[in-house]
Coordinates of C-alpha atoms in Angstrom, one line a residue:
X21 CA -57.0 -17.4 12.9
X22 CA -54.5 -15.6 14.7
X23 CA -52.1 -13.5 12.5
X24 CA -48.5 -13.7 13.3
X25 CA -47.2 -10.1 14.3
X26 CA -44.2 -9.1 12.3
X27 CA -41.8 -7.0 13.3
X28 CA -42.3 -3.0 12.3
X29 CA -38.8 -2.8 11.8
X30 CA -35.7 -4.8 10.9
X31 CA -32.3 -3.1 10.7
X32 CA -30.7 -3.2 7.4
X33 CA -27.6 -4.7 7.2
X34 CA -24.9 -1.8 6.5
X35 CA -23.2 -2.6 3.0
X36 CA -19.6 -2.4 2.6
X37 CA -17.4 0.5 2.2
X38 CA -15.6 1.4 -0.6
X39 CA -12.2 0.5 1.0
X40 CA -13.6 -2.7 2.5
X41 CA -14.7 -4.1 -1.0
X42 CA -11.0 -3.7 -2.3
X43 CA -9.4 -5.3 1.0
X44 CA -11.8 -8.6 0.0
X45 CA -10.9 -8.4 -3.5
X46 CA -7.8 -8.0 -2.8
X47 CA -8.0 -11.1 -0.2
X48 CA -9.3 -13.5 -3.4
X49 CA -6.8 -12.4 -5.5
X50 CA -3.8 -13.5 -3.2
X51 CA -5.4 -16.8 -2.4
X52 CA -5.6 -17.0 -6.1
X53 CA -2.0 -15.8 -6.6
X54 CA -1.1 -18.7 -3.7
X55 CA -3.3 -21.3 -5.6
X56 CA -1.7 -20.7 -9.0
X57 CA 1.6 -20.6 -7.6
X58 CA 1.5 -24.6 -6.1
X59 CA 0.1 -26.0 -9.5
X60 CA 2.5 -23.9 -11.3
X61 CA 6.2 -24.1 -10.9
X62 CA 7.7 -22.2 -14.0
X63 CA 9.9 -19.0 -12.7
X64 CA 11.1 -15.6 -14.4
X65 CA 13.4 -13.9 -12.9
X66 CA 14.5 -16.7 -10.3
X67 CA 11.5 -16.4 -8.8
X68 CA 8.2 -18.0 -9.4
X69 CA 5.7 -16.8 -11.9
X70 CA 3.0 -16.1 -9.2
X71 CA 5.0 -14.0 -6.3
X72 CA 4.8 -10.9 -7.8
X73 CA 0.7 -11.5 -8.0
X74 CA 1.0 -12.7 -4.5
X75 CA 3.3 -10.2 -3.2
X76 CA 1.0 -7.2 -4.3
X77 CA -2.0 -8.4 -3.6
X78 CA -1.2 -8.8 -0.2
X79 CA 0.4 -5.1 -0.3
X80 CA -2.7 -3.7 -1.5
X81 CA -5.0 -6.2 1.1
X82 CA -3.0 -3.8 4.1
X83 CA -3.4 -0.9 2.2
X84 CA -7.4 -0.9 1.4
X85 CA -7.6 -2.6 5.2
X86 CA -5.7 0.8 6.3
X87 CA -8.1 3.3 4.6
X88 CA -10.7 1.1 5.3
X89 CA -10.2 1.5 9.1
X90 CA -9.4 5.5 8.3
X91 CA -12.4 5.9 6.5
X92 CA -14.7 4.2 9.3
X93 CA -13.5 6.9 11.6
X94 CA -13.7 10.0 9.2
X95 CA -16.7 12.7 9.5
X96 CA -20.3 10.9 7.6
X97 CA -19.9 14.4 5.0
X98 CA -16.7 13.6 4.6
X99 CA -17.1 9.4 4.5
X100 CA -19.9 9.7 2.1
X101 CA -18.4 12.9 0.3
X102 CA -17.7 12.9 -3.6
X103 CA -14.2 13.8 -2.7
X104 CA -13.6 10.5 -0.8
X105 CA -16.0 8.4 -3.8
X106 CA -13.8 9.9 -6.8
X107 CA -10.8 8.9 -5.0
X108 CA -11.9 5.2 -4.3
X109 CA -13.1 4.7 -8.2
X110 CA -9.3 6.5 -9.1
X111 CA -7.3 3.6 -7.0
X112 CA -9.8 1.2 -7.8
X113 CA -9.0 1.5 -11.3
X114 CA -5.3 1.7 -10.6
X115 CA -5.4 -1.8 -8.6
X116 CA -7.2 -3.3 -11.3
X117 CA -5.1 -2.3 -13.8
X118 CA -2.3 -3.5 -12.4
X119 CA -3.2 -6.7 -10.7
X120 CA -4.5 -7.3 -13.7
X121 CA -1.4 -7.1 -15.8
X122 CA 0.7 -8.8 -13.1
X123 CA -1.9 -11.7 -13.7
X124 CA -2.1 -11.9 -17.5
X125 CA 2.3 -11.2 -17.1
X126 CA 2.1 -14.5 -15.0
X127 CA 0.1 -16.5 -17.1
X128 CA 2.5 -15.9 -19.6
X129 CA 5.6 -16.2 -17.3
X130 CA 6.8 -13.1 -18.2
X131 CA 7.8 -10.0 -15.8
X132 CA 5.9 -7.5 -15.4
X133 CA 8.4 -4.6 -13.9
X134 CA 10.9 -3.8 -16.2
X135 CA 9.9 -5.7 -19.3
X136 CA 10.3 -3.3 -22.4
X137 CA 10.7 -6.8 -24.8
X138 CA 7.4 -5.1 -27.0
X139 CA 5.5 -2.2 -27.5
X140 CA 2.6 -3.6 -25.4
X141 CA 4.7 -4.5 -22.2
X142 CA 6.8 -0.9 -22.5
X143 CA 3.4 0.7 -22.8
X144 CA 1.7 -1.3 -20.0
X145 CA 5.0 -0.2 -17.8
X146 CA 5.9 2.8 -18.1
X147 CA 2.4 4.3 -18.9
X148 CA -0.3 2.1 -17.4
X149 CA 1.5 0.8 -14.3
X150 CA 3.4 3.9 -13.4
X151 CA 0.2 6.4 -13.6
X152 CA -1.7 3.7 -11.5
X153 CA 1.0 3.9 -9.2
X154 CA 1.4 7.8 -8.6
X155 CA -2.5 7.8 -8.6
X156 CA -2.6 5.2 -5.3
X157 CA -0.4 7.2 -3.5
X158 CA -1.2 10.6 -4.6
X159 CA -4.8 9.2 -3.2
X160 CA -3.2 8.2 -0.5
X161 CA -2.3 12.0 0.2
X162 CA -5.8 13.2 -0.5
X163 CA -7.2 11.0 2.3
X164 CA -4.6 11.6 4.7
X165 CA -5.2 15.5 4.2
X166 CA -9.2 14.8 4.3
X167 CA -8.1 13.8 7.7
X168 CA -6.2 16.5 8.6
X169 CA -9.1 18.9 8.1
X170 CA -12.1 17.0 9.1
X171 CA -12.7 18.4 12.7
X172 CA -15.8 16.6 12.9
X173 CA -14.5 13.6 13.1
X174 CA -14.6 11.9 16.6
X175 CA -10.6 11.5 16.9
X176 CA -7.9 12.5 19.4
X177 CA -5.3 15.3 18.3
X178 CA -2.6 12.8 17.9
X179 CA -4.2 10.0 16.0
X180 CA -5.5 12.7 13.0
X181 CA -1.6 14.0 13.2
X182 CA -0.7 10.5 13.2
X183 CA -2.6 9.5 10.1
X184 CA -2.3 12.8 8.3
X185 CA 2.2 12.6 8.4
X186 CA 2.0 9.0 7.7
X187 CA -0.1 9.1 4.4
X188 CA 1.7 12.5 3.4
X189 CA 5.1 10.9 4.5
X190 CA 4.1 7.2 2.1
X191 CA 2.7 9.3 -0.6
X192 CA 6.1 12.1 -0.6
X193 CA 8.8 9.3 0.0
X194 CA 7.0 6.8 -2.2
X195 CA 7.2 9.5 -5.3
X196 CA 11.4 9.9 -4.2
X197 CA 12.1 6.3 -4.1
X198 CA 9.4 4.7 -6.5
X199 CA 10.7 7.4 -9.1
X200 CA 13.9 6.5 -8.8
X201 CA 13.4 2.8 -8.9
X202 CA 11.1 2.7 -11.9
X203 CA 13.6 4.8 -13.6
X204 CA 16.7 2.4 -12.3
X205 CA 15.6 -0.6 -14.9
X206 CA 16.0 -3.1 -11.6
X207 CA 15.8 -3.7 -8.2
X208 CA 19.9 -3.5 -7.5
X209 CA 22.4 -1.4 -7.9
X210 CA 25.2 -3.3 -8.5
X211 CA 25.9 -7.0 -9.3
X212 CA 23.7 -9.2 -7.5
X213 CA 25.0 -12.8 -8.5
X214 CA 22.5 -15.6 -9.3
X215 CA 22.6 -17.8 -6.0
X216 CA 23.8 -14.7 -3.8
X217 CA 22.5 -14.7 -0.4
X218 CA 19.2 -12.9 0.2
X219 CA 17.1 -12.0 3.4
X220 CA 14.6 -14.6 4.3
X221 CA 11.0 -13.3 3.1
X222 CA 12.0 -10.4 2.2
X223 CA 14.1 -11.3 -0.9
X224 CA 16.7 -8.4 -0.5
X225 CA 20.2 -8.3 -1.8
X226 CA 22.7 -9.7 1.3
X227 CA 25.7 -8.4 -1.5
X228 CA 24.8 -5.1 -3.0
X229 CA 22.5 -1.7 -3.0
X230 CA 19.0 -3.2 -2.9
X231 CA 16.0 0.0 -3.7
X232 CA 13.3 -2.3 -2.5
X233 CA 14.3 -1.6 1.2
X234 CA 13.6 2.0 1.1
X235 CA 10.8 1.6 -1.1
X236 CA 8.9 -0.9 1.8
X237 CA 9.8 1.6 4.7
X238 CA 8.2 4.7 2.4
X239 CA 4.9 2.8 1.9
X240 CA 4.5 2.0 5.6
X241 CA 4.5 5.0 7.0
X242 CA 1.0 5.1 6.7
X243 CA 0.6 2.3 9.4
X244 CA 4.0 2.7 11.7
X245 CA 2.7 6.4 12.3
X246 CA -1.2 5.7 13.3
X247 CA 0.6 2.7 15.6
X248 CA 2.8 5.0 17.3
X249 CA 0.3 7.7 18.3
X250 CA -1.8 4.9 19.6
X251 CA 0.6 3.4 21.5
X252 CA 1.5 6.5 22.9
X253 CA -2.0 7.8 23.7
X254 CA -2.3 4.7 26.1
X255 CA 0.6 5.6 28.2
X256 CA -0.2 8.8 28.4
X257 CA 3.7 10.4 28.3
X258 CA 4.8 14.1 27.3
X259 CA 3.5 15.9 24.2
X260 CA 1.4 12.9 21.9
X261 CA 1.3 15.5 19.1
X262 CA 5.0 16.9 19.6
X263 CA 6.0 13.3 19.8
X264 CA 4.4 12.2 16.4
X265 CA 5.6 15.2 14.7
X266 CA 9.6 13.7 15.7
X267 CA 8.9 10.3 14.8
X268 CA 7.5 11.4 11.2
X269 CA 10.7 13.0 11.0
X270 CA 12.9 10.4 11.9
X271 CA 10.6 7.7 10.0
X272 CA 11.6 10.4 6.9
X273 CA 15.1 10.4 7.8
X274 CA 15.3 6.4 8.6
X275 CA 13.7 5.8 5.0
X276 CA 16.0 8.6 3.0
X277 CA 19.2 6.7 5.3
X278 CA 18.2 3.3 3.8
X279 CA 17.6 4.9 0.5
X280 CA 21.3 6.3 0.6
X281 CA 22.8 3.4 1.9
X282 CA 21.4 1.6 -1.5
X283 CA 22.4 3.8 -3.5
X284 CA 26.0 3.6 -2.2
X285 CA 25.4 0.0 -3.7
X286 CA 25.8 -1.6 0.1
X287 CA 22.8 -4.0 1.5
X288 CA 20.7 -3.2 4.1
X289 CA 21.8 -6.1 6.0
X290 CA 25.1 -7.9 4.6
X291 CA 24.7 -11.6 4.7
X292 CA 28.1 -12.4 2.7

């Protein structure tokens, strides 16, 4: 009887990255989020129990789904470096702690920001939540400056300046504005009436200083930057590099300009 030949070789399939792992996670846990929020209509805050969960989870989906697509492109000693595997345990933890307490917080419809009603919350806020935070970006930096220095790497001269000002600008204007706002005790500065009018989506004061404006434009620096230099690599015009370097100072100037204006307690975009 004949034997069937089988093959001497089968490619193995290539497990997922680090970065790619979180973006899934992160993926269930807003459809989750979504599902918990349609059987359950209880609200804190004026806003429903299960938009903060939802809100962050699909924050941190863009942000693993950015380093994940940074990563792919970085160096293999770099990629598969101990440098690059601490700091994907570090905001591993970090998301899980606090998607985690956002969850357990929204179970209980209770808030998780600002809530210093017990020991635990105060604890779980201004310890837990804020050192998870100041980790993710301050790994955000780490990677970004991996970049910068990782001249194997098969990657034009303005994408790795690209990548290496936006995740330095998210992680530097993040710590500026994030500080701030953690230390504000709330989202507004000023009155913001119950009922007053706020931009669509968004949820931003239309009457008074909103923080959360400034605080979205820090954090996507890290994409608007990588976007530009590509952009600009396909038509080809002037200095790429020289160009990128401007735009990551006017992104930083934009961002500190939006900052100000909330702090003057006026909104971004007056609606009334």
């Amino acid at each position: 009887m004949a034997m069937l030949e089988m093959p001497t070789h089968i490619e193995a399939q290539q497990k997922p990255t680090q970065f790619q792992t979180l973006t899934i996670v992160s993926i269930v846990l807003a459809l989750i989020s979504a599902t918990w929020g349609i059987l359950d209509p209880r609200m804190v805050d004026g806003a429903f129990v299960w938009m903060k969960p939802l809100k962050f989870s699909l924050s941190f989906a863009l942000l693993f789904a950015t380093l994940a697509i940074v990563e792919n492109i970085m160096s293999a000693p770099l990629r598969e470096g101990w440098v690059m595997r601490i700091t994907g345990w570090v905001m591993a933890t970090a998301f899980l702690a606090e998607m985690g307490y956002m969850i357990f917080q929204g179970a209980q419809a209770e808030a998780s920001h600002f809530n210093m009603s017990t020991p635990f919350n105060e604890f779980m806020y201004t310890v837990v939540m804020a050192a998870g935070a100041v980790a993710l970006v301050a790994c955000v930096g780490v990677i970004g400056w991996l970049v910068k220095r990782d001249r194997k790497a098969d990657i034009s001269e303005p994408l790795r300046e690209s990548i290496w000002l936006g995740f330095a600008l998210s992680f530097v204007l993040t710590m500026i504005v994030a500080g701030y706002l953690s230390s504000a005790g709330g989202h507004h500065v000023g009155i913001h009436p119950e009922g007053a009018p706020t931009l669509p989506l968004m949820d931003w004061s239309g009457v008074t200083g909103d923080l959360r404006p400034a605080h979205f434009f820090s954090l996507h620096a890290m994409q608007v930057l990588p976007l530009l230099a590509l952009w600009v690599e396909r038509r080809d015009i002037g200095n790429p590099v020289m160009i990128i370097r401007l735009a990551a100072f006017g992104y930083a100037g934009l961002t500190l300009a939006v900052f100000a204006i909330a702090l003057a307690g006026m909104p971004l975009i007056p609606l009334g």
